């Protein structure tokens, strides 16, 4: 029974670590995409006068 509990504990700890890693990656990707969107949106707004004639 003790062996089974250790296996479950190890699997749960690995799953928790994987979830933390995925969460950190999602935060980084979200911040990066938000920054890129703001930068390109600013460029489009800056060139708006050239688009409307």
Tab-separated table of C-alpha atoms in Angstrom:
chain	number	residue	atom	x	y	z
A	1	UNK	CA	0.000	0.000	0.000
A	2	UNK	CA	2.870	2.363	0.809
A	3	UNK	CA	4.389	1.816	-2.635
A	4	UNK	CA	1.100	2.728	-4.312
A	5	UNK	CA	0.837	5.938	-2.273
A	6	UNK	CA	4.361	6.926	-3.279
A	7	UNK	CA	3.543	6.371	-6.949
A	8	UNK	CA	0.402	8.490	-6.685
A	9	UNK	CA	2.311	11.221	-4.836
A	10	UNK	CA	5.058	11.242	-7.470
A	11	UNK	CA	2.559	11.449	-10.321
A	12	UNK	CA	0.639	14.248	-8.650
A	13	UNK	CA	3.801	16.223	-7.953
A	14	UNK	CA	4.898	15.863	-11.586
A	15	UNK	CA	1.455	16.945	-12.762
A	16	UNK	CA	1.604	19.977	-10.481
A	17	UNK	CA	5.032	20.950	-11.752
A	18	UNK	CA	3.879	20.560	-15.347
A	19	UNK	CA	0.846	22.765	-14.663
A	20	UNK	CA	3.048	25.481	-13.179
A	21	UNK	CA	5.349	25.366	-16.216
A	22	UNK	CA	2.399	25.577	-18.621
A	23	UNK	CA	0.955	28.480	-16.650
A	24	UNK	CA	4.224	30.408	-16.782
A	25	UNK	CA	4.515	29.778	-20.520
A	26	UNK	CA	0.961	31.008	-21.078
A	27	UNK	CA	1.684	34.214	-19.143
A	28	UNK	CA	4.848	34.856	-21.174
A	29	UNK	CA	3.094	34.176	-24.486
A	30	UNK	CA	0.158	36.391	-23.486
A	31	UNK	CA	2.411	39.309	-22.558
A	32	UNK	CA	4.416	38.894	-25.774
A	33	UNK	CA	1.333	38.781	-27.994
A	34	UNK	CA	-0.188	41.766	-26.207
A	35	UNK	CA	2.971	43.795	-26.734
A	36	UNK	CA	3.175	42.858	-30.406
A	37	UNK	CA	-0.483	43.780	-30.880
A	38	UNK	CA	0.005	47.185	-29.267
A	39	UNK	CA	3.123	47.921	-31.329
A	40	UNK	CA	1.542	46.984	-34.656
A	41	UNK	CA	-1.682	48.764	-33.745
A	42	UNK	CA	0.334	51.916	-33.097
A	43	UNK	CA	2.037	51.562	-36.457
A	44	UNK	CA	-1.339	51.201	-38.206
A	45	UNK	CA	-2.695	54.273	-36.421
A	46	UNK	CA	0.418	56.243	-37.343
A	47	UNK	CA	0.013	55.363	-41.013
A	48	UNK	CA	-3.760	55.933	-41.033
A	49	UNK	CA	-3.459	59.268	-42.824
A	50	UNK	CA	-1.767	57.502	-45.753
A	51	UNK	CA	-4.583	54.944	-45.995
A	52	UNK	CA	-7.459	57.421	-46.230
A	53	UNK	CA	-7.222	59.731	-49.241
